[in-house]
Coordinates of C-alpha atoms in Angstrom, one line a residue:
M1 CA 7.0 64.0 -58.4
P2 CA 9.4 66.9 -58.7
A3 CA 13.0 66.4 -57.8
A4 CA 13.8 67.2 -54.1
P5 CA 15.7 70.5 -53.7
H6 CA 19.4 70.3 -52.9
D7 CA 20.1 70.5 -49.2
A8 CA 23.8 70.9 -48.5
A9 CA 23.6 70.2 -44.8
L10 CA 21.6 67.0 -45.3
D11 CA 24.0 65.9 -48.0
A12 CA 27.0 66.6 -45.7
L13 CA 25.3 64.7 -42.9
M14 CA 25.3 61.6 -45.0
M15 CA 29.0 61.8 -46.0
P16 CA 30.4 59.7 -43.1
F17 CA 27.9 57.0 -44.0
K18 CA 28.8 57.1 -47.7
T19 CA 32.5 56.9 -47.0
G20 CA 32.2 54.1 -44.5
Q21 CA 33.4 56.1 -41.5
I22 CA 30.1 55.3 -39.8
D23 CA 27.9 52.3 -40.6
W24 CA 24.2 52.6 -41.0
S25 CA 22.6 50.5 -38.3
G26 CA 19.3 51.0 -36.6
P27 CA 17.2 52.0 -35.0
V28 CA 17.9 55.6 -36.1
L29 CA 16.6 58.9 -34.8
F30 CA 16.8 61.9 -37.0
L31 CA 16.3 65.2 -35.2
R32 CA 14.9 68.1 -37.3
A33 CA 14.9 65.8 -40.3
R34 CA 14.3 67.3 -43.8
V35 CA 13.3 65.8 -47.1
G36 CA 16.1 66.1 -49.7
A37 CA 17.7 64.2 -52.5
V38 CA 19.3 61.8 -49.9
L39 CA 16.7 61.1 -47.4
P40 CA 14.1 59.2 -49.5
G41 CA 16.8 56.6 -50.3
L42 CA 17.2 55.7 -46.6
G43 CA 13.9 53.9 -46.3
A44 CA 11.4 54.1 -43.5
D45 CA 12.4 50.9 -41.6
G46 CA 13.7 51.8 -38.1
L47 CA 13.9 55.5 -38.9
V48 CA 12.2 57.9 -36.4
V49 CA 12.1 61.6 -37.2
T50 CA 11.3 64.9 -35.4
Q51 CA 10.3 68.1 -37.2
P52 CA 8.2 70.9 -35.6
F53 CA 7.8 72.8 -38.8
F54 CA 4.5 71.6 -40.3
P55 CA 5.2 71.8 -44.1
E56 CA 8.4 69.7 -43.6
A57 CA 6.7 67.3 -41.2
Q58 CA 4.1 66.7 -43.8
R59 CA 6.7 65.8 -46.4
L60 CA 8.3 63.4 -44.0
Q61 CA 5.0 61.7 -43.1
R62 CA 4.3 61.2 -46.8
L63 CA 7.5 59.1 -46.9
G64 CA 6.0 56.8 -44.3
L65 CA 8.4 57.9 -41.5
T66 CA 7.5 57.7 -37.8
W67 CA 7.2 61.1 -36.2
Q68 CA 8.2 61.7 -32.6
D69 CA 7.8 64.6 -30.2
E70 CA 11.4 65.7 -29.5
D71 CA 10.5 66.9 -26.0
A72 CA 9.5 63.3 -25.1
L73 CA 12.3 61.1 -26.6
P74 CA 13.1 57.8 -25.0
A75 CA 16.5 57.6 -23.4
A76 CA 19.4 55.5 -24.8
A77 CA 17.2 53.9 -27.4
F78 CA 18.9 54.6 -30.8
A79 CA 22.0 53.2 -32.4
R80 CA 22.4 56.3 -34.5
V81 CA 21.1 59.8 -33.8
L82 CA 21.3 62.3 -36.7
V83 CA 20.9 66.1 -36.0
L84 CA 20.4 69.1 -38.3
P85 CA 20.5 71.8 -35.6
P86 CA 18.8 75.2 -35.9
R87 CA 20.7 78.5 -35.9
Q88 CA 19.6 79.7 -32.5
R89 CA 22.2 78.7 -29.9
E90 CA 20.2 77.6 -26.9
E91 CA 17.8 75.7 -29.1
A92 CA 20.6 74.0 -31.0
R93 CA 22.4 73.1 -27.8
A94 CA 19.3 71.6 -26.3
L95 CA 18.8 69.5 -29.4
L96 CA 22.3 68.2 -29.3
A97 CA 21.9 67.4 -25.6
R98 CA 18.7 65.5 -26.4
A99 CA 20.5 63.6 -29.1
C100 CA 23.2 62.5 -26.6
Q101 CA 20.5 61.4 -24.1
A102 CA 18.7 59.4 -26.8
V103 CA 21.7 57.5 -28.2
A104 CA 22.5 54.0 -26.9
A105 CA 25.6 53.4 -24.9
D106 CA 27.6 52.2 -28.0
G107 CA 25.8 54.4 -30.5
V108 CA 26.9 57.5 -32.4
V109 CA 25.5 61.0 -32.6
V110 CA 26.1 62.7 -36.0
C111 CA 25.6 66.5 -36.5
A112 CA 25.9 68.7 -39.6
A113 CA 25.4 72.5 -40.1
A114 CA 26.3 74.9 -42.8
N115 CA 29.4 77.0 -42.0
D116 CA 27.4 80.2 -42.2
E117 CA 24.7 78.8 -39.9
G118 CA 27.0 77.9 -36.9
G119 CA 28.7 74.8 -38.2
R120 CA 31.9 75.4 -36.2
A121 CA 30.0 76.4 -33.1
R122 CA 27.9 73.2 -33.2
E123 CA 31.1 71.1 -33.7
A124 CA 32.6 72.8 -30.6
D125 CA 29.3 72.2 -28.7
L126 CA 29.3 68.4 -29.5
Q127 CA 33.0 68.2 -28.4
R128 CA 32.1 69.8 -25.1
L129 CA 29.4 67.3 -24.5
A130 CA 31.2 64.2 -25.7
G131 CA 34.9 64.8 -25.4
A132 CA 36.6 63.2 -28.4
I133 CA 34.8 63.5 -31.7
Q134 CA 35.6 63.2 -35.4
S135 CA 34.7 65.8 -38.0
I136 CA 35.0 66.7 -41.7
G137 CA 34.1 69.6 -43.9
K138 CA 31.9 69.1 -46.9
H139 CA 29.5 71.2 -49.0
H140 CA 30.5 74.4 -47.0
C141 CA 29.3 72.5 -43.9
R142 CA 30.8 71.0 -40.8
V143 CA 29.9 67.3 -40.1
C144 CA 30.9 65.9 -36.7
W145 CA 30.2 62.7 -34.8
T146 CA 30.9 61.0 -31.5
V147 CA 32.9 57.9 -31.0
P148 CA 31.0 54.7 -29.9
G149 CA 30.8 54.5 -26.1
A150 CA 31.3 58.2 -25.7
R151 CA 30.8 59.4 -22.1
F152 CA 28.7 62.6 -22.1
D153 CA 29.0 65.3 -19.5
P154 CA 25.9 64.8 -17.4
G155 CA 25.9 68.3 -15.9
L156 CA 26.2 70.0 -19.3
L157 CA 23.5 67.7 -20.7
S158 CA 21.1 68.8 -18.0
D159 CA 22.0 72.5 -18.3
W160 CA 21.6 72.6 -22.1
V161 CA 18.3 70.8 -22.1
Q162 CA 17.0 73.3 -19.4
A163 CA 18.3 76.3 -21.4
D164 CA 15.6 75.5 -24.0
A165 CA 12.8 75.0 -21.5
P166 CA 9.8 77.3 -21.7
R167 CA 10.1 80.3 -19.4
Q168 CA 8.3 83.5 -18.5
V169 CA 9.4 86.9 -20.0
E170 CA 8.1 90.0 -18.4
S171 CA 6.8 92.7 -20.8
P172 CA 4.5 95.6 -20.3
A173 CA 3.4 95.3 -23.9
V174 CA 1.6 92.0 -23.1
P175 CA -1.8 91.8 -21.3
G176 CA -1.0 90.3 -17.9
G177 CA 2.6 91.7 -18.0
A178 CA 4.4 88.5 -19.1
F179 CA 4.4 85.7 -21.7
L180 CA 5.6 82.2 -21.9
T181 CA 8.3 81.5 -24.5
R182 CA 11.3 79.4 -25.3
P183 CA 14.5 79.9 -27.5
G184 CA 14.1 79.4 -31.2
V185 CA 10.5 80.5 -31.8
F186 CA 10.0 83.7 -33.7
A187 CA 10.6 86.8 -31.5
W188 CA 11.1 84.4 -28.6
D189 CA 12.5 87.0 -26.1
R190 CA 10.6 90.1 -27.1
V191 CA 7.4 91.5 -28.6
D192 CA 8.0 91.7 -32.4
P193 CA 7.8 95.5 -33.3
A194 CA 5.7 94.8 -36.4
S195 CA 3.1 92.9 -34.4
A196 CA 3.1 95.6 -31.8
L197 CA 2.4 98.2 -34.5
L198 CA -0.5 96.1 -35.8
A199 CA -1.9 95.7 -32.3
Q200 CA -2.0 99.5 -31.9
A201 CA -4.0 99.8 -35.1
L202 CA -6.5 97.1 -34.4
P203 CA -10.1 98.4 -33.9
T204 CA -12.0 97.4 -30.8
G205 CA -15.0 96.4 -32.9
L206 CA -13.7 93.2 -34.3
S207 CA -16.3 90.5 -33.5
G208 CA -17.5 87.0 -34.1
R209 CA -15.1 84.4 -35.4
V210 CA -11.6 85.7 -35.7
A211 CA -8.3 84.0 -36.8
D212 CA -4.7 84.7 -36.3
F213 CA -2.6 83.5 -39.3
G214 CA 1.0 82.7 -38.2
A215 CA 0.1 83.1 -34.6
G216 CA 3.6 82.5 -33.1
W217 CA 3.6 82.4 -29.3
G218 CA 0.2 84.2 -29.3
Y219 CA 0.9 88.0 -29.0
L220 CA -1.6 89.2 -31.6
A221 CA -4.3 86.8 -30.3
L222 CA -3.7 88.1 -26.8
Q223 CA -4.3 91.6 -28.0
V224 CA -7.5 90.6 -29.8
L225 CA -8.8 89.0 -26.6
A226 CA -7.8 92.1 -24.6
R227 CA -9.2 94.7 -27.0
C228 CA -12.2 93.2 -28.8
S229 CA -15.1 92.3 -26.5
G230 CA -17.3 91.1 -29.4
V231 CA -15.0 88.2 -30.3
T232 CA -16.6 84.8 -29.6
T233 CA -14.2 82.4 -31.2
L234 CA -10.5 82.8 -31.8
E235 CA -8.6 80.4 -34.0
L236 CA -4.8 80.3 -34.2
F237 CA -2.9 78.8 -37.2
E238 CA 0.8 78.3 -36.8
A239 CA 3.3 76.0 -38.6
D240 CA 5.8 75.9 -35.7
A241 CA 4.6 73.3 -33.2
R242 CA 6.9 74.7 -30.5
A243 CA 5.4 78.2 -30.9
L244 CA 1.8 76.9 -31.0
A245 CA 2.2 75.0 -27.7
L246 CA 3.3 78.2 -26.1
A247 CA 0.4 80.1 -27.6
E248 CA -2.1 77.6 -26.1
R249 CA -0.7 78.2 -22.7
N250 CA -0.4 82.0 -23.1
L251 CA -4.0 82.4 -24.1
A252 CA -5.6 79.9 -21.7
A253 CA -6.3 82.2 -18.7
A254 CA -7.5 85.2 -20.8
A255 CA -9.8 83.0 -22.9
R256 CA -11.4 81.5 -19.8
A257 CA -11.8 84.9 -18.2
R258 CA -13.5 86.2 -21.4
G259 CA -15.5 83.1 -22.2
V260 CA -14.0 82.9 -25.6
T261 CA -13.5 79.6 -27.4
V262 CA -9.9 79.2 -28.6
H263 CA -8.9 76.6 -31.2
T264 CA -5.3 76.0 -32.2
H265 CA -4.2 74.5 -35.5
W266 CA -0.7 73.1 -36.4
H267 CA -1.1 74.0 -40.0
D268 CA 0.5 75.4 -43.2
V269 CA -1.6 78.5 -44.0
T270 CA -0.3 78.6 -47.5
A271 CA -2.2 75.3 -48.2
G272 CA -5.5 77.2 -47.5
V273 CA -7.8 77.5 -44.5
A274 CA -11.5 76.6 -44.3
A275 CA -13.8 79.6 -44.8
G276 CA -16.1 81.5 -42.4
F277 CA -14.1 84.1 -40.5
D278 CA -15.3 87.6 -39.7
A279 CA -11.8 88.9 -39.3
I280 CA -8.2 87.8 -39.7
V281 CA -5.1 89.3 -38.1
C282 CA -1.8 88.5 -39.6
N283 CA 1.9 89.2 -39.5
P284 CA 2.9 86.7 -42.2
P285 CA 6.3 85.1 -42.3
F286 CA 8.7 85.8 -45.2
H287 CA 11.2 83.1 -44.3
A288 CA 10.9 79.3 -44.2
L289 CA 13.7 77.0 -42.9
G290 CA 16.3 78.8 -45.0
R291 CA 17.6 82.3 -44.6
G292 CA 16.5 84.0 -47.9
E293 CA 13.5 86.2 -48.1
R294 CA 10.4 84.4 -49.4
P295 CA 7.7 87.0 -50.2
E296 CA 5.6 84.3 -51.9
I297 CA 4.8 83.0 -48.5
G298 CA 3.1 86.3 -47.5
R299 CA 1.3 86.4 -50.8
A300 CA 0.0 82.9 -50.2
F301 CA -1.2 84.0 -46.7
I302 CA -3.1 86.9 -48.3
R303 CA -4.8 84.5 -50.8
A304 CA -5.7 82.1 -48.0
A305 CA -7.2 85.0 -46.0
A306 CA -9.2 86.2 -49.0
Q307 CA -10.7 82.7 -49.3
A308 CA -11.2 82.2 -45.6
L309 CA -13.1 85.4 -44.9
R310 CA -16.8 85.8 -45.3
Q311 CA -18.2 88.6 -47.5
G312 CA -17.4 91.9 -45.8
G313 CA -14.8 90.3 -43.5
E314 CA -11.6 92.2 -42.7
L315 CA -7.9 91.3 -43.0
W316 CA -5.6 93.3 -40.7
L317 CA -2.1 92.8 -41.9
V318 CA 1.4 94.1 -41.0
A319 CA 4.5 93.6 -43.1
N320 CA 7.9 95.0 -43.9
R321 CA 7.3 98.0 -46.1
H322 CA 9.4 96.7 -49.0
L323 CA 7.6 93.4 -49.4
P324 CA 5.5 93.2 -52.6
Y325 CA 2.0 92.3 -51.3
E326 CA -0.1 95.0 -53.1
E327 CA -1.0 92.9 -56.1
A328 CA -2.1 89.9 -54.0
L329 CA -4.2 92.3 -51.8
G330 CA -5.8 93.9 -54.9
Q331 CA -6.7 90.5 -56.4
G332 CA -8.3 89.1 -53.3
F333 CA -10.0 92.1 -51.7
G334 CA -12.5 94.8 -52.8
Q335 CA -11.1 97.5 -50.5
V336 CA -7.5 97.9 -49.5
R337 CA -6.2 100.7 -47.3
C338 CA -2.6 101.3 -46.0
L339 CA -3.4 102.8 -42.6
L340 CA 0.1 103.3 -41.3
Q341 CA 3.7 103.3 -42.4
Q342 CA 6.2 103.5 -39.5
D343 CA 9.7 102.2 -38.7
G344 CA 9.9 100.3 -41.9
Y345 CA 6.6 98.5 -41.6
K346 CA 3.1 99.0 -43.1
V347 CA -0.3 98.2 -41.6
V348 CA -3.0 97.3 -44.1
Q349 CA -6.7 96.8 -43.7
A350 CA -8.4 94.8 -46.5
V351 CA -12.1 94.1 -46.8
K352 CA -13.5 91.2 -48.8
A353 CA -16.1 92.6 -51.3

């Protein structure tokens, strides 16, 4: 097995345990857990994890860890609650609030974030929730933790959990005029301009079994339902469980009205998708959990699409103009046309020979 990649925030999170400032006692809840050089050494006994990002959740499950839905955590049940918060403020605050609700009365909440991903802000947030905290800096990260028996601000806990709750956003760009969303999912408060450009270019003649790779909260799938009367089955593939749950709700009414069967898959498209689609629409991600660009993810989406389409099936793809996808498209498809370049994006139609 290859060595786990270095994860500075995970390593920093473990520092108070290594130095003896906090003892390791269970049961332990780890919110947004990630596999790194440290985590496999913790063992699976009494360790419960949450992780909505499918590739990382799979790695955690291979270690034998117990996975938990972080929107349904038991109250006051864990002696230690570890948190690797995301960058988005409302989502991060909600996660910290859930951590404080889940920790036992004499337990400890421990949080770590990189300095350039809001480490200081998360330290201030935990202090607002818990009052007195302790903190250290390590690996260009901030690590902070509550004292045993901390009294959390009940009003702030409630407000911050609700700040992350699904809510309606009105938009004339969406069929029906509004969509359900929540902080932290991709383009959570708007229609992504790249996806909007692809939607404008989609032909009305798409039919049969259609997939949306990287479906997010369901914008492109909604457009397919609204524009393409010949579609009989629509399948959504998305690695973010939070976004996928929103997509299911966003598509439910339109799918019933059209009589279209919709299937959703919490899945890593880069691992491949079963074949048999007549068309695939796709705005592939080019980031994972980190910040750096990852064009190899988009290339893997293109390869998966080429394998999943039937002969003569079409891929409709939008991407940032600078991303190097042409070679992957040329290898997987018999015909490739760049239909549109606008506002830094390109729309491509590719047909499987």
